[in-house]
Coordinates of C-alpha atoms in Angstrom, one line a residue:
Chain A
X1 CA 12.1 -37.7 -32.5
X2 CA 9.7 -34.9 -33.0
X3 CA 9.2 -32.0 -30.5
X4 CA 5.7 -33.3 -29.4
X5 CA 7.0 -36.8 -28.9
X6 CA 9.9 -35.4 -27.0
X7 CA 7.4 -33.4 -24.6
X8 CA 5.3 -36.4 -24.3
X9 CA 8.4 -38.0 -23.1
X10 CA 9.0 -35.4 -20.3
X11 CA 5.9 -35.4 -19.3
X12 CA 5.2 -39.0 -18.8
X13 CA 8.4 -39.2 -17.0
X14 CA 7.2 -36.8 -14.5
X15 CA 3.8 -38.5 -14.4
X16 CA 5.5 -41.7 -13.9
X17 CA 6.8 -40.8 -11.0
X18 CA 5.9 -42.0 -7.6
X19 CA 4.2 -38.6 -6.5
X20 CA 0.7 -37.8 -6.7
X21 CA -0.8 -36.1 -9.9
X22 CA -0.8 -32.8 -8.1
X23 CA 2.8 -32.9 -7.3
X24 CA 4.0 -34.0 -10.7
X25 CA 2.3 -31.2 -11.9
X26 CA 3.7 -28.9 -9.8
X27 CA 7.2 -30.5 -10.5
X28 CA 6.6 -30.2 -14.2
X29 CA 5.5 -26.4 -14.1
X30 CA 8.7 -25.6 -12.3
X31 CA 10.8 -27.2 -14.5
X32 CA 8.8 -25.7 -17.6
X33 CA 9.3 -22.1 -15.7
X34 CA 13.1 -22.7 -15.6
X35 CA 13.2 -24.0 -19.4
X36 CA 11.4 -20.7 -20.4
X37 CA 13.5 -18.4 -18.3
X38 CA 16.7 -19.9 -19.8
X39 CA 15.0 -19.3 -23.1
X40 CA 14.6 -15.6 -22.3
X41 CA 11.1 -15.6 -22.2
X42 CA 9.6 -12.7 -20.7
X43 CA 9.4 -13.6 -16.8
X44 CA 5.8 -12.0 -16.6
X45 CA 4.7 -14.2 -19.5
X46 CA 6.2 -17.4 -18.1
X47 CA 4.4 -16.7 -14.6
X48 CA 1.1 -16.1 -16.7
X49 CA 1.7 -18.8 -19.0
X50 CA 2.7 -21.6 -16.1
X51 CA -0.5 -20.5 -13.8
X52 CA -2.7 -21.0 -16.9
X53 CA -1.2 -24.8 -17.4
X54 CA -1.3 -25.4 -13.6
X55 CA -4.7 -24.3 -13.4
X56 CA -6.2 -26.0 -16.4
X57 CA -4.1 -29.1 -15.5
X58 CA -5.7 -29.3 -11.8
X59 CA -9.2 -28.2 -12.8
X60 CA -10.0 -29.5 -16.1
X61 CA -10.7 -33.4 -16.3
X62 CA -9.7 -35.3 -19.3
X63 CA -12.4 -36.5 -21.5
X64 CA -13.5 -40.2 -21.7
X65 CA -10.5 -42.6 -22.8
X66 CA -7.9 -40.0 -22.9
X67 CA -4.8 -40.4 -20.3
X68 CA -3.9 -37.9 -18.1
X69 CA -0.3 -37.7 -19.7
X70 CA -2.0 -36.9 -23.2
X71 CA -4.4 -34.2 -21.8
X72 CA -1.6 -32.7 -19.8
X73 CA 0.6 -32.4 -22.8
X74 CA -2.0 -30.8 -24.9
X75 CA -2.7 -28.4 -22.3
X76 CA 1.2 -27.2 -22.2
X77 CA 1.1 -27.2 -26.2
X78 CA -2.3 -25.2 -26.4
X79 CA -0.9 -22.5 -24.0
X80 CA 2.3 -22.4 -25.7
X81 CA 1.2 -22.1 -29.3
X82 CA -1.5 -19.4 -28.4
X83 CA 1.4 -17.6 -27.1
X84 CA 2.6 -16.8 -30.4
X85 CA -0.8 -16.7 -32.2
X86 CA -1.3 -20.6 -33.1
X87 CA -0.1 -23.5 -34.9
X88 CA -0.4 -22.2 -38.7
X89 CA 2.5 -21.4 -40.9
X90 CA 2.5 -17.8 -41.7
X91 CA 1.0 -16.5 -45.2
X92 CA 4.0 -14.9 -46.7
X93 CA 2.9 -14.2 -50.1
X94 CA 1.1 -10.4 -50.4
X95 CA -2.3 -10.1 -51.1
X96 CA -1.7 -7.0 -53.3
X97 CA 1.2 -5.6 -55.1
X98 CA 2.8 -3.4 -55.1
X99 CA 3.7 -4.2 -51.8
X100 CA 5.5 -2.0 -49.2
X101 CA 7.3 -3.7 -46.4
X102 CA 9.1 -1.3 -43.9
X103 CA 11.8 -2.7 -41.6
X104 CA 12.3 -1.4 -38.1
X105 CA 14.5 -2.7 -35.0
X106 CA 17.1 -2.2 -32.7
X107 CA 20.9 -1.2 -33.6
X108 CA 22.6 -4.5 -34.9
X109 CA 19.3 -6.6 -34.8
X110 CA 19.9 -7.4 -38.6
X111 CA 17.6 -5.1 -40.7
X112 CA 19.8 -4.4 -43.6
X113 CA 20.7 -8.2 -44.2
X114 CA 17.2 -9.1 -43.5
X115 CA 16.1 -6.7 -46.2
X116 CA 18.4 -8.2 -48.6
X117 CA 17.0 -11.6 -47.8
X118 CA 13.5 -10.8 -48.2
X119 CA 14.4 -9.1 -51.4
X120 CA 16.1 -12.2 -52.8
X121 CA 13.3 -14.3 -51.3
X122 CA 10.6 -12.9 -53.1
X123 CA 12.6 -12.5 -56.4
X124 CA 13.1 -16.5 -56.5
X125 CA 9.0 -16.6 -56.3
X126 CA 9.0 -14.4 -59.4
X127 CA 8.1 -11.0 -57.5
X128 CA 10.3 -7.8 -58.6
X129 CA 11.5 -6.4 -55.2
X130 CA 13.3 -2.9 -54.7
X131 CA 15.4 -2.0 -51.6
X132 CA 15.2 1.5 -50.2
X133 CA 17.9 2.7 -47.7
X134 CA 16.7 5.5 -45.3
X135 CA 19.5 4.8 -42.7
X136 CA 21.2 8.2 -42.7
X137 CA 23.0 7.7 -39.3
X138 CA 25.4 4.6 -39.6
X139 CA 28.4 5.1 -41.3
X140 CA 28.2 3.2 -44.7
X141 CA 24.8 2.1 -44.3
X142 CA 24.0 3.3 -47.5
X143 CA 27.0 1.5 -49.1
X144 CA 26.0 -2.0 -47.3
X145 CA 22.5 -2.3 -48.9
X146 CA 23.9 -0.9 -52.2
X147 CA 26.5 -4.0 -52.4
X148 CA 24.0 -6.4 -51.0
X149 CA 21.4 -5.4 -53.6
X150 CA 24.2 -5.8 -56.4
X151 CA 24.9 -9.2 -54.9
X152 CA 21.1 -10.0 -55.7
X153 CA 20.7 -8.1 -58.7
X154 CA 17.8 -6.0 -57.1
X155 CA 16.7 -2.4 -58.1
X156 CA 18.1 0.0 -55.1
X157 CA 17.5 3.6 -54.1
X158 CA 19.0 5.8 -51.5
X159 CA 20.6 9.1 -51.1
X160 CA 24.1 9.2 -49.2
X161 CA 24.1 13.1 -49.1
X162 CA 20.8 13.4 -47.8
X163 CA 20.1 13.4 -44.0
X164 CA 16.4 13.4 -44.2
X165 CA 15.3 10.0 -44.2
X166 CA 11.4 10.7 -44.8
X167 CA 12.5 12.7 -48.0
X168 CA 14.5 9.5 -48.9
X169 CA 11.7 7.4 -48.4
X170 CA 9.1 9.5 -50.4
X171 CA 11.6 10.3 -53.3
X172 CA 12.7 6.1 -53.4
X173 CA 9.1 4.9 -53.3
X174 CA 8.4 6.7 -56.6
X175 CA 11.4 5.5 -57.9
X176 CA 10.7 2.0 -56.9
X177 CA 7.0 1.9 -58.5
X178 CA 8.1 3.8 -61.7
X179 CA 10.6 1.1 -62.3
X180 CA 7.7 -1.4 -62.1
X181 CA 9.0 -3.1 -59.3
X182 CA 6.2 -4.8 -57.1
X183 CA 7.6 -5.9 -53.4
X184 CA 9.3 -2.3 -51.9
X185 CA 11.5 -3.2 -48.9
X186 CA 12.3 0.0 -47.0
X187 CA 15.5 -0.2 -44.6
X188 CA 15.5 2.1 -41.8
X189 CA 18.0 3.1 -39.1
X190 CA 18.5 1.0 -35.5
X191 CA 16.8 2.8 -32.9
X192 CA 15.8 1.8 -29.6
X193 CA 13.8 4.5 -28.6
X194 CA 14.9 4.6 -24.7
X195 CA 16.4 8.0 -23.4
X196 CA 17.8 10.2 -26.0
X197 CA 16.7 8.2 -28.7
X198 CA 13.0 8.7 -28.1
X199 CA 13.1 11.2 -31.0
X200 CA 13.8 8.3 -33.3
X201 CA 10.6 6.7 -32.7
X202 CA 9.0 9.9 -33.9
X203 CA 11.1 9.8 -36.9
X204 CA 10.1 6.1 -37.6
X205 CA 6.5 7.4 -37.3
X206 CA 7.2 10.0 -39.7
X207 CA 8.9 7.6 -42.4
X208 CA 5.6 5.4 -41.9
X209 CA 3.2 8.1 -42.3
X210 CA 5.2 9.4 -45.5
X211 CA 5.3 5.8 -47.0
X212 CA 2.1 4.2 -45.7
X213 CA 3.6 0.7 -45.6
X214 CA 1.3 -2.3 -46.1
X215 CA 3.4 -4.1 -43.4
X216 CA 5.5 -2.9 -40.6
X217 CA 8.2 -5.7 -40.0
X218 CA 10.1 -5.9 -36.5
X219 CA 13.3 -7.5 -36.9
X220 CA 14.5 -8.9 -33.6
X221 CA 17.7 -10.7 -32.5
X222 CA 17.3 -14.3 -31.3
X223 CA 19.5 -13.5 -28.4
X224 CA 17.8 -10.5 -27.1
X225 CA 16.7 -10.8 -23.2
X226 CA 14.0 -9.6 -20.9
X227 CA 14.1 -6.1 -22.7
X228 CA 12.2 -7.6 -26.0
X229 CA 8.7 -7.4 -24.3
X230 CA 9.1 -3.5 -23.2
X231 CA 10.8 -2.9 -26.6
X232 CA 8.4 -4.5 -28.7
X233 CA 5.7 -2.5 -27.1
X234 CA 7.4 0.6 -27.6
X235 CA 7.9 0.0 -31.3
X236 CA 4.2 -1.1 -31.5
X237 CA 2.7 2.2 -29.9
X238 CA 4.8 4.0 -32.2
X239 CA 3.9 2.2 -35.3
X240 CA 2.0 -0.9 -35.4
X241 CA 3.8 -3.9 -35.9
X242 CA 2.7 -6.4 -38.3
X243 CA 5.2 -9.1 -38.8
X244 CA 8.3 -10.1 -36.9
X245 CA 11.4 -11.8 -38.4
X246 CA 13.9 -13.5 -35.8
X247 CA 17.6 -13.2 -36.8
X248 CA 20.8 -15.1 -35.9
X249 CA 19.0 -18.2 -34.9
X250 CA 21.9 -20.2 -36.2
X251 CA 23.4 -19.3 -32.8
X252 CA 23.0 -20.9 -29.7
X253 CA 20.3 -18.4 -28.6
X254 CA 16.6 -19.9 -28.0
X255 CA 14.6 -16.9 -29.3
X256 CA 12.3 -16.7 -26.0
X257 CA 12.7 -12.8 -26.5
X258 CA 11.2 -13.0 -29.7
X259 CA 8.3 -15.1 -28.5
X260 CA 7.7 -12.2 -25.8
X261 CA 7.9 -9.6 -28.7
X262 CA 5.2 -11.4 -30.3
X263 CA 3.0 -11.9 -27.2
X264 CA 3.6 -7.9 -26.6
X265 CA 2.5 -6.8 -30.3
X266 CA 0.1 -9.7 -31.2
X267 CA 2.3 -9.5 -34.5
X268 CA 2.8 -13.0 -36.4
X269 CA 6.5 -14.4 -36.9
X270 CA 7.1 -14.5 -40.8
X271 CA 10.5 -15.3 -41.2
X272 CA 13.7 -16.5 -39.5
X273 CA 17.2 -15.8 -40.3
X274 CA 19.5 -18.7 -39.9
X275 CA 23.0 -17.5 -41.4
X276 CA 24.9 -14.1 -42.5
X277 CA 24.6 -15.4 -46.0
X278 CA 21.6 -14.0 -48.2
X279 CA 19.7 -17.1 -48.8
X280 CA 19.5 -18.1 -45.0
X281 CA 16.1 -16.9 -44.7
X282 CA 13.4 -19.7 -43.6
X283 CA 9.6 -19.0 -43.5
X284 CA 8.7 -19.3 -39.8
X285 CA 7.6 -22.8 -38.7
X286 CA 5.7 -22.6 -35.3
X287 CA 6.3 -25.8 -34.2
X288 CA 9.9 -26.3 -34.7
X289 CA 10.3 -23.0 -32.7
X290 CA 8.4 -24.1 -29.5
X291 CA 10.5 -27.2 -29.7
X292 CA 13.5 -24.8 -29.8
X293 CA 12.0 -22.7 -26.7
X294 CA 11.8 -26.0 -24.7
X295 CA 15.3 -27.2 -25.8
X296 CA 14.1 -30.2 -27.4
X297 CA 16.1 -30.9 -30.5
X298 CA 17.3 -28.1 -32.7
X299 CA 16.2 -26.5 -36.2
Chain B
X1 CA 34.2 -23.2 40.7
X2 CA 32.0 -19.8 40.8
X3 CA 33.9 -18.7 37.5
X4 CA 32.3 -21.6 35.7
X5 CA 28.8 -20.9 36.9
X6 CA 29.5 -17.4 36.0
X7 CA 30.3 -17.9 32.6
X8 CA 27.6 -20.3 32.0
X9 CA 25.3 -17.7 33.4
X10 CA 26.8 -15.1 31.1
X11 CA 26.4 -17.4 28.3
X12 CA 22.9 -18.2 29.0
X13 CA 21.9 -14.5 29.3
X14 CA 23.2 -13.6 25.9
X15 CA 21.5 -16.2 24.4
X16 CA 18.1 -14.7 25.9
X17 CA 19.5 -11.1 25.0
X18 CA 20.2 -12.7 21.6
X19 CA 16.8 -14.3 21.1
X20 CA 15.2 -11.2 22.1
X21 CA 17.5 -8.6 20.3
X22 CA 17.8 -10.8 17.2
X23 CA 16.0 -13.6 15.2
X24 CA 16.3 -16.2 12.4
X25 CA 14.2 -16.4 9.3
X26 CA 12.4 -19.7 8.8
X27 CA 13.4 -21.5 5.8
X28 CA 10.1 -21.1 4.1
X29 CA 10.3 -17.2 4.4
X30 CA 13.8 -17.7 3.2
X31 CA 12.6 -20.0 0.1
X32 CA 10.1 -17.3 -0.8
X33 CA 12.5 -14.2 -0.5
X34 CA 15.0 -16.0 -2.6
X35 CA 12.7 -17.1 -5.2
X36 CA 11.5 -13.5 -5.6
X37 CA 15.0 -12.5 -5.8
X38 CA 15.9 -15.1 -8.6
X39 CA 12.9 -13.9 -10.8
X40 CA 14.0 -10.1 -10.4
X41 CA 17.7 -11.0 -11.3
X42 CA 16.4 -12.9 -14.6
X43 CA 14.2 -9.8 -15.4
X44 CA 17.2 -7.7 -15.1
X45 CA 18.7 -10.1 -17.8
X46 CA 20.9 -11.9 -15.6
X47 CA 21.4 -15.5 -17.0
X48 CA 19.1 -17.8 -15.3
X49 CA 22.1 -20.4 -14.0
X50 CA 24.1 -17.0 -12.8
X51 CA 21.1 -15.9 -11.2
X52 CA 20.6 -19.1 -9.6
X53 CA 24.1 -19.2 -8.2
X54 CA 23.5 -15.8 -7.0
X55 CA 20.2 -16.9 -5.2
X56 CA 21.9 -19.6 -3.8
X57 CA 24.6 -17.9 -2.2
X58 CA 21.9 -15.3 -0.7
X59 CA 19.8 -18.2 0.8
X60 CA 22.8 -19.4 2.7
X61 CA 23.4 -16.2 4.0
X62 CA 20.1 -15.6 4.9
X63 CA 19.6 -19.0 6.6
X64 CA 22.5 -18.4 9.1
X65 CA 21.6 -14.5 9.6
X66 CA 21.0 -13.1 12.6
X67 CA 18.5 -10.3 11.9
X68 CA 17.9 -7.4 14.4
X69 CA 14.3 -7.3 15.5
X70 CA 14.3 -3.6 14.9
X71 CA 14.7 -4.3 11.1
X72 CA 12.6 -5.6 8.7
X73 CA 13.5 -9.1 7.1
X74 CA 13.1 -7.7 3.6
X75 CA 15.4 -4.7 4.3
X76 CA 17.8 -6.9 5.6
X77 CA 17.8 -9.4 2.9
X78 CA 18.0 -6.2 0.3
X79 CA 21.1 -5.2 2.0
X80 CA 22.5 -8.5 1.9
X81 CA 21.8 -9.0 -1.6
X82 CA 23.5 -5.8 -2.7
X83 CA 26.5 -6.6 -0.7
X84 CA 26.4 -10.2 -2.4
X85 CA 26.3 -8.5 -5.9
X86 CA 28.5 -6.1 -5.4
X87 CA 31.2 -8.4 -4.4
X88 CA 30.8 -10.3 -7.5
X89 CA 30.5 -7.0 -9.7
X90 CA 33.8 -5.9 -8.1
X91 CA 35.4 -8.8 -9.6
X92 CA 34.7 -7.4 -12.9
X93 CA 37.0 -4.2 -12.2
X94 CA 40.5 -4.5 -14.0
X95 CA 43.9 -3.4 -13.6
X96 CA 43.9 -2.9 -17.6
X97 CA 44.3 0.6 -18.6
X98 CA 44.6 0.9 -22.4
X99 CA 46.4 4.4 -22.3
X100 CA 49.4 3.5 -20.2
X101 CA 49.6 0.0 -21.4
X102 CA 49.7 1.5 -25.0
X103 CA 52.7 3.8 -24.0
X104 CA 54.5 0.4 -22.5
X105 CA 54.1 -1.6 -25.7
X106 CA 54.0 0.8 -28.4
X107 CA 52.0 -0.4 -30.1
X108 CA 49.3 -2.0 -28.1
X109 CA 47.7 -4.5 -30.2
X110 CA 43.9 -5.2 -29.5
X111 CA 41.7 -7.5 -31.4
X112 CA 37.9 -6.9 -31.0
X113 CA 35.5 -9.9 -31.2
X114 CA 32.0 -10.7 -31.0
X115 CA 28.6 -12.2 -32.4
X116 CA 27.1 -10.0 -35.3
X117 CA 25.5 -6.8 -34.7
X118 CA 26.8 -6.5 -31.3
X119 CA 28.8 -3.2 -31.8
X120 CA 32.5 -4.1 -32.4
X121 CA 33.0 -1.5 -35.2
X122 CA 31.2 1.5 -33.5
X123 CA 33.0 0.4 -30.3
X124 CA 36.5 0.6 -32.0
X125 CA 35.9 4.0 -33.4
X126 CA 34.9 5.1 -29.6
X127 CA 38.2 3.6 -28.3
X128 CA 39.9 5.2 -31.2
X129 CA 38.5 8.3 -30.3
X130 CA 39.5 7.8 -26.5
X131 CA 43.0 7.5 -27.9
X132 CA 43.3 10.4 -29.8
X133 CA 41.8 12.6 -26.9
X134 CA 44.6 11.6 -24.8
X135 CA 47.3 12.5 -27.3
X136 CA 47.8 9.0 -28.3
X137 CA 47.9 7.5 -32.0
X138 CA 46.2 4.7 -33.0
X139 CA 45.5 3.0 -36.1
X140 CA 42.0 1.3 -37.0
X141 CA 42.5 -2.1 -39.0
X142 CA 39.3 -3.6 -40.7
X143 CA 39.8 -7.1 -40.8
X144 CA 36.3 -7.6 -41.7
X145 CA 36.5 -8.5 -45.2
X146 CA 33.4 -10.4 -45.3
X147 CA 30.1 -8.5 -44.3
X148 CA 29.1 -5.7 -47.0
X149 CA 30.2 -2.2 -46.3
X150 CA 32.3 -3.1 -43.3
X151 CA 35.3 -1.5 -44.8
X152 CA 33.7 1.4 -46.0
X153 CA 32.0 1.8 -42.5
X154 CA 35.2 2.1 -40.4
X155 CA 36.9 4.0 -43.1
X156 CA 34.2 6.7 -42.8
X157 CA 34.8 6.7 -38.8
X158 CA 38.7 7.0 -39.3
X159 CA 38.1 9.8 -41.9
X160 CA 35.9 11.7 -39.0
X161 CA 38.3 10.9 -36.4
X162 CA 41.6 11.8 -38.4
X163 CA 42.9 8.2 -37.7
X164 CA 44.8 6.1 -40.2
X165 CA 43.1 3.4 -41.6
X166 CA 44.4 0.1 -43.0
X167 CA 41.8 -2.2 -44.9
X168 CA 41.7 -4.8 -47.1
X169 CA 39.6 -6.0 -50.3
X170 CA 36.4 -7.7 -49.8
X171 CA 37.0 -11.8 -49.8
X172 CA 40.8 -11.1 -48.7
X173 CA 42.5 -13.1 -45.7
X174 CA 41.6 -11.0 -42.6
X175 CA 44.7 -12.2 -40.9
X176 CA 46.8 -10.6 -43.5
X177 CA 45.1 -7.4 -43.2
X178 CA 45.5 -7.3 -39.2
X179 CA 49.1 -8.2 -40.0
X180 CA 49.2 -5.3 -42.5
X181 CA 47.8 -2.8 -40.1
X182 CA 50.4 -3.9 -37.3
X183 CA 53.3 -3.2 -39.7
X184 CA 52.0 -0.2 -40.5
X185 CA 51.7 0.9 -36.9
X186 CA 55.4 -0.1 -36.5
X187 CA 56.5 2.0 -39.5
X188 CA 54.7 5.0 -38.2
X189 CA 55.6 4.7 -34.7
X190 CA 51.8 4.6 -33.6
X191 CA 50.5 3.9 -30.0
X192 CA 47.9 1.4 -30.8
X193 CA 46.5 -1.2 -33.3
X194 CA 42.9 -1.6 -33.2
X195 CA 41.7 -4.8 -35.2
X196 CA 38.1 -5.0 -36.2
X197 CA 37.1 -8.7 -37.2
X198 CA 33.9 -9.9 -38.6
X199 CA 31.0 -10.9 -36.6
X200 CA 30.7 -14.2 -36.1
X201 CA 28.6 -17.0 -34.5
X202 CA 30.2 -18.7 -31.7
X203 CA 29.1 -22.0 -32.7
X204 CA 30.3 -21.5 -36.4
X205 CA 33.5 -23.7 -36.3
X206 CA 35.2 -22.2 -39.5
X207 CA 34.6 -19.0 -38.6
X208 CA 36.0 -19.3 -35.1
X209 CA 39.0 -21.2 -36.7
X210 CA 39.8 -18.0 -38.9
X211 CA 39.6 -16.0 -35.8
X212 CA 42.0 -18.0 -34.2
X213 CA 44.5 -17.5 -37.2
X214 CA 44.1 -13.7 -36.8
X215 CA 45.0 -14.0 -33.3
X216 CA 47.9 -16.2 -34.2
X217 CA 49.2 -13.9 -36.9
X218 CA 48.4 -10.7 -35.0
X219 CA 49.6 -11.8 -31.3
X220 CA 47.5 -9.2 -29.6
X221 CA 48.1 -7.8 -26.2
X222 CA 44.5 -7.9 -25.5
X223 CA 41.5 -9.8 -27.0
X224 CA 38.5 -7.9 -26.3
X225 CA 35.1 -9.4 -26.4
X226 CA 32.2 -6.9 -27.4
X227 CA 29.0 -7.9 -26.0
X228 CA 25.5 -6.5 -26.1
X229 CA 23.8 -5.7 -22.8
X230 CA 20.4 -6.5 -24.5
X231 CA 21.4 -10.0 -24.8
X232 CA 19.7 -12.4 -22.1
X233 CA 20.9 -15.9 -21.2
X234 CA 23.0 -16.4 -24.6
X235 CA 25.5 -13.7 -22.9
X236 CA 27.2 -16.6 -20.9
X237 CA 27.2 -18.9 -23.9
X238 CA 28.8 -16.6 -26.1
X239 CA 31.4 -15.4 -23.6
X240 CA 32.3 -19.0 -22.9
X241 CA 32.7 -20.1 -26.5
X242 CA 34.8 -17.0 -27.5
X243 CA 37.1 -17.6 -24.2
X244 CA 37.5 -21.4 -25.2
X245 CA 38.5 -20.8 -28.7
X246 CA 40.8 -17.9 -28.4
X247 CA 40.6 -16.3 -24.9
X248 CA 39.0 -13.5 -24.0
X249 CA 41.0 -11.0 -21.7
X250 CA 38.4 -8.3 -21.1
X251 CA 34.7 -7.3 -22.3
X252 CA 33.3 -4.1 -23.5
X253 CA 29.3 -4.2 -22.9
X254 CA 27.5 -1.8 -25.5
X255 CA 23.9 -0.6 -25.9
X256 CA 23.5 0.0 -22.2
X257 CA 21.5 3.1 -23.1
X258 CA 18.4 1.0 -24.3
X259 CA 17.4 0.6 -20.8
X260 CA 19.3 -2.5 -20.7
X261 CA 19.4 -3.5 -16.7
X262 CA 23.0 -4.8 -17.2
X263 CA 22.4 -8.2 -16.1
X264 CA 24.7 -9.4 -18.8
X265 CA 27.7 -7.9 -16.7
X266 CA 27.1 -10.5 -13.8
X267 CA 26.3 -13.3 -16.3
X268 CA 29.8 -12.2 -17.8
X269 CA 31.5 -12.5 -14.4
X270 CA 30.0 -15.5 -12.9
X271 CA 30.4 -17.4 -16.4
X272 CA 33.8 -16.6 -17.5
X273 CA 35.5 -14.3 -14.6
X274 CA 36.8 -11.7 -16.9
X275 CA 37.2 -8.1 -16.2
X276 CA 34.7 -5.6 -18.1
X277 CA 36.4 -2.5 -19.3
X278 CA 34.1 -0.1 -20.6
X279 CA 30.5 0.4 -21.0
X280 CA 29.0 1.6 -24.4
X281 CA 26.0 4.2 -23.7
X282 CA 25.2 5.5 -27.3
X283 CA 25.9 6.1 -30.5
X284 CA 28.4 9.1 -30.3
X285 CA 32.1 8.9 -30.0
X286 CA 32.1 10.1 -26.3
X287 CA 29.7 7.4 -25.6
X288 CA 31.9 4.9 -23.8
X289 CA 32.4 5.1 -20.3
X290 CA 34.7 2.9 -17.6
X291 CA 32.8 0.0 -15.9
X292 CA 31.5 1.0 -12.8
X293 CA 30.2 -1.9 -10.4
X294 CA 28.1 0.7 -8.4
X295 CA 26.2 1.7 -11.8
X296 CA 25.6 -1.4 -12.7
X297 CA 24.0 -2.2 -9.3
X298 CA 22.0 0.6 -9.6
X299 CA 20.8 -0.6 -13.1
X300 CA 19.8 -4.0 -11.4
X301 CA 18.1 -3.0 -8.5

């Protein structure tokens, strides 16, 4: 059963009950709130979303020949999909080359693995990707991306001796361009940007200034909780986020935090990571994701 | 005869005094307050189901509570919430002391586990640093033979810390690496063996079986689950599955410095009832502090 069918069943179950329509709506909205909160969607977003749904469901009248059930389900689906920018599969192929992508995110969200996955994805479509490591903090960050680049046979650039990420970014960018590559993927150090790490947001800005990326990609862990909204907002105000990759969707996390990040940044979700191996990257499919958030079936 | 009347009279007066001095809250008021609390807890990353348990407990207490008229209901409720939370958080305090344990066992064998990216490797470096600072000798064992550069990362840490390191080739059997590490510790009379394992999704049956094998072979004194404090509802699920598969003795919560509210602590305690040993509060080796219920409470409210 597809997601929409499933959702329909839940709604009609609600509406088929003996309660009057208003109470059925109220009950459904409560249930929906619970589901979204369990999926880690930001509390304020949930309240706003369900408020809209309730208002529309109670005020607007269904057009002729359309049942209340169908009308209600349409409202729920509309509101949910407008949360992450609509029902369209994202466009992942660049409009120009060379195309520079800069990856940012919190420690451990999966940036380095994702960098290699994206390189591999584009390589398979005939692009010539190049990987750059600018993480000068984490031990063996250079080796990690280097090993991954060897596995997928893609040019790699970095400097394990340097501690200046901006300088590395600049030098490696010209290395990649001189090597006739056309998708340049820049991996950066993990940062959360709170407290003592505030200066790391500035550093991220400086790297962006130095390389002028065509796209800044926020890598976000599917299991992240309520902090996702604020975190994404902080990253976004430092360096406008163009797209989002949700990682580790092979676990049990529902990924609602990522949805909250989307709402905060108005960026689009492009890819999802579904495993630790390099080919385990998929183009984002909004419908399936809404299904997952609602706990209807799996990917 | 008079005694009875006197008693009756007395009980009536206390009743009157009670109604003047104290009051109860209406069920509607309680409902509203408790709902607010539930959302606040969820916002602090307490998993929904755990938050619900706390909210229900609070509700019971509020419904039967006699509130002094001089006190605002909100203040009273917050006081009640505080004590309810603290009661649960205190269950997370443990008797486990790694340092004294290591001199008893010599070597103390610890396996660190968790899903990908929670901070296992960095946490191990921090624990190694703590041992060293107390004049104890640990060995770091890199039983993550899968992730690119996992070996190099730990080797660099151990070099910086001046701590011996035992690793293995990529693709090697992690259980045999763990075994080598323990043998090394016995041979050199070390105090602790800190075994790093690859990050694994709790739903990946093959990798969970691999972890089981590591545990079977190394027979650790402690199995420590590393959890990311930024995790939301999934914290319970992760803790529960690791506990079912290999058993969890204690938890370390990382990335608490990322303005995390610490709700994951409550989720873990309610979800699997295991103690929390330390909190990771930064990237430096010193950034590991003992678990403190009051500190988490402060973050939560």
